[in-house]
Amino acid sequence: MRTTLFKPSPSTSPARSTPHRQTFSDTLMDENIENAQELISKWDVTHSSSLHCDVVTNLFASDNRYEAQHYLNSIKDLQIAMRYYISQDPTSDKLVLAQNLMQIAMKTLEKEFYIILKSKRQHLDPESVSRASRSSVSEDESDQEDGESRSVGEDSISEVELVSMAAMEDLKAIAECMIGAGYGKECVKVFKIIRKSIVDESLYHLMNFESRLSLAQIQKMDWEVLEVKIKTWLKAVKVAVKTLFYGERVLCDKVFSSSPSMKESCFADITREGALSLFLFPENVAKCKKAPERIFRTLDLYEAIADLWTEIEPIFDLESTSTIKQQAINSLIKLGEAALAMLTEFETAISKFNSKAAVPGGGIHPLTRYVMNYITFLIDYSGVLTDILADCPPTVPSSLPEAYFGSPMSADGMSTSAISTRLSWLILVMLCKLDGNAEIYKDAALSYLFLANNLQYVVNKVQKSNLKLLLGDEWIEKHEAKVRQYASNYERMGWNKVFAALRDANDNEMTTPQVTECFKRFNSSFEDAYNNQATWVVSDSKLRDHIKVSVARNYLSDLLFGTGVSGSNLSSSSSSSVSSVTSSSGHSRGGRSR
């Protein structure tokens, strides 16, 4: 009351300024600055070593865990104080002090960030990060189970994984603090430099050669040298995608989780160059010579990328890494086109094959062996070939019988008509070529034996490989019938004169001299046929037995083995030969499945 009643009027009171009264908020902010100053000064790196020098003790050492967290909290409090003074008194000396402290703290954190990335490198390698990430996911899942399950899950995490997880948490905490204080660029710069060197070094060791080989360098390589590099790449790409790039994506997402733009920028800048070079290599290989024998390595490259696509796509699903995904797609396209070109080149090579030399004894032609081995190897890539041929309409004549190009169903119920049509066409081209080669033989019987031998080889290859599932039983039955037809033609042409000599042997009205003359003609005809066919061969045992059973009437037990037995041995071994043929024929008939 006294103060109020006797308060002097404004007009009579002396002129003077009113001092600033410190509020409760002022007191709190001052304490924030004082506490931060004490801790920041303790770890001030500007008075010790430079940024890139190691120190005996660092803030985020295992025995300083509590103080490290306290340090980060003090920076947050310092930020609150700075914002407060900016709003209350922008010219305050305390704001200047807080700003200076913040700069010192950011230098300290930048150095701590660098030290963790360097000293914990063995625990931050992509493999360790990948394992730690998967263990973390497993631990989170086990937390949803009962207590016993959680205990088992925790025990399953190795010490290395625990160190990796702790290092990632420290990096994340520092990054969040620096980004929140407006020093994100400094943090990102350090991270990119160190991690990119690690990724590039890892790729170099995985590849065992410079992955940035140019197209010109690759095209000049001998195929044997290039094939070695392809094998190395096939092993490297699996590790690169499943471990290296995946682990780096996990690390970037973890450390910079508070800033989507920064985590994307880091991952893209760290992996882009290496990943583009890695996925460019197959495209450059696809641009090399389209020799048929290179198709298998080409399909290996295609299959490797296709199998990894479900992992490539989510790892590089960022806008800034879209070029990497596109490069992988480009390589798939070029490899597919190269494989198709090699198939076409293979077909052309079959069509242009020209050999005037007859295979001795009507045996298996080298072309037959090469083509069928080539095709049976291709079947191992049936899934890849189905994808490649899916958008490529068949170029074979549509006038061919439907039975020849049957489209059986694969194990998963999908139609394999495209690949079955293509492979059956290649076999048909080869068989047509063999028809032409059969004309080289002057003896018609031998030409038919040649065709029977080679077609039987083809059928056997189909039956003993996955070609059987692809071409189907109808295809096999049709060509087995063709083999029997060729064998029948051989019998008719090769043994007709022998059989004709015995045509009247059972005539009861024949005189003894006539019978004697008949058997003389038979012996002469048989000896001529035998000597002519002594070096002929049937490689397939079942086909050989079939022919022997069909034509055996005398002296044929040692025929068609290519032994070249001459007629001089024929008469001396007649009795044993007859009994042997009879025994062999009986055994063959009893063992046949048809």
Short mmCIF file of N, CA, C and O in Angstrom, two decimals, residues 6-7 32 87 203 276 331 347 394 475 502 592:
data_model
loop_
_atom_site.label_atom_id
_atom_site.label_comp_id
_atom_site.label_asym_id
_atom_site.label_seq_id
_atom_site.Cartn_x
_atom_site.Cartn_y
_atom_site.Cartn_z
N PHE A 6 2.32 6.14 -2.43
CA PHE A 6 3.32 7.21 -2.49
C PHE A 6 4.26 7.09 -3.68
O PHE A 6 5.35 7.62 -3.69
N LYS A 7 3.85 6.27 -4.72
CA LYS A 7 4.66 6.12 -5.94
C LYS A 7 4.69 7.44 -6.67
O LYS A 7 3.66 8.04 -6.92
N ASN A 32 22.44 -24.64 -19.24
CA ASN A 32 22.71 -25.48 -20.40
C ASN A 32 24.04 -25.13 -21.03
O ASN A 32 24.83 -26.01 -21.40
N SER A 87 15.78 -15.92 -30.23
CA SER A 87 14.43 -15.34 -30.16
C SER A 87 14.33 -14.21 -29.14
O SER A 87 13.55 -13.28 -29.30
N LEU A 203 35.53 -54.62 -54.11
CA LEU A 203 35.22 -55.04 -55.47
C LEU A 203 36.48 -55.47 -56.21
O LEU A 203 36.48 -56.46 -56.96
N LEU A 276 28.01 -49.88 -61.36
CA LEU A 276 27.86 -49.70 -62.80
C LEU A 276 28.94 -50.47 -63.56
O LEU A 276 28.66 -51.11 -64.58
N SER A 331 22.17 -55.23 -69.49
CA SER A 331 23.03 -56.41 -69.64
C SER A 331 22.20 -57.65 -69.92
O SER A 331 22.57 -58.48 -70.76
N GLU A 347 23.06 -72.91 -85.74
CA GLU A 347 22.24 -73.51 -86.80
C GLU A 347 22.90 -73.33 -88.17
O GLU A 347 22.94 -74.25 -88.99
N PRO A 394 9.27 -68.28 -82.93
CA PRO A 394 10.11 -69.27 -83.63
C PRO A 394 10.25 -68.92 -85.10
O PRO A 394 9.32 -68.48 -85.75
N TRP A 475 7.89 -87.76 -79.50
CA TRP A 475 9.08 -87.48 -80.32
C TRP A 475 10.00 -88.70 -80.33
O TRP A 475 10.51 -89.11 -81.37
N LEU A 502 18.75 -118.76 -101.19
CA LEU A 502 18.10 -119.88 -100.51
C LEU A 502 16.62 -119.97 -100.83
O LEU A 502 15.89 -120.72 -100.19
N ARG A 592 14.42 -108.30 -74.78
CA ARG A 592 13.88 -107.08 -75.38
C ARG A 592 12.64 -106.61 -74.65
O ARG A 592 11.83 -107.41 -74.18
#
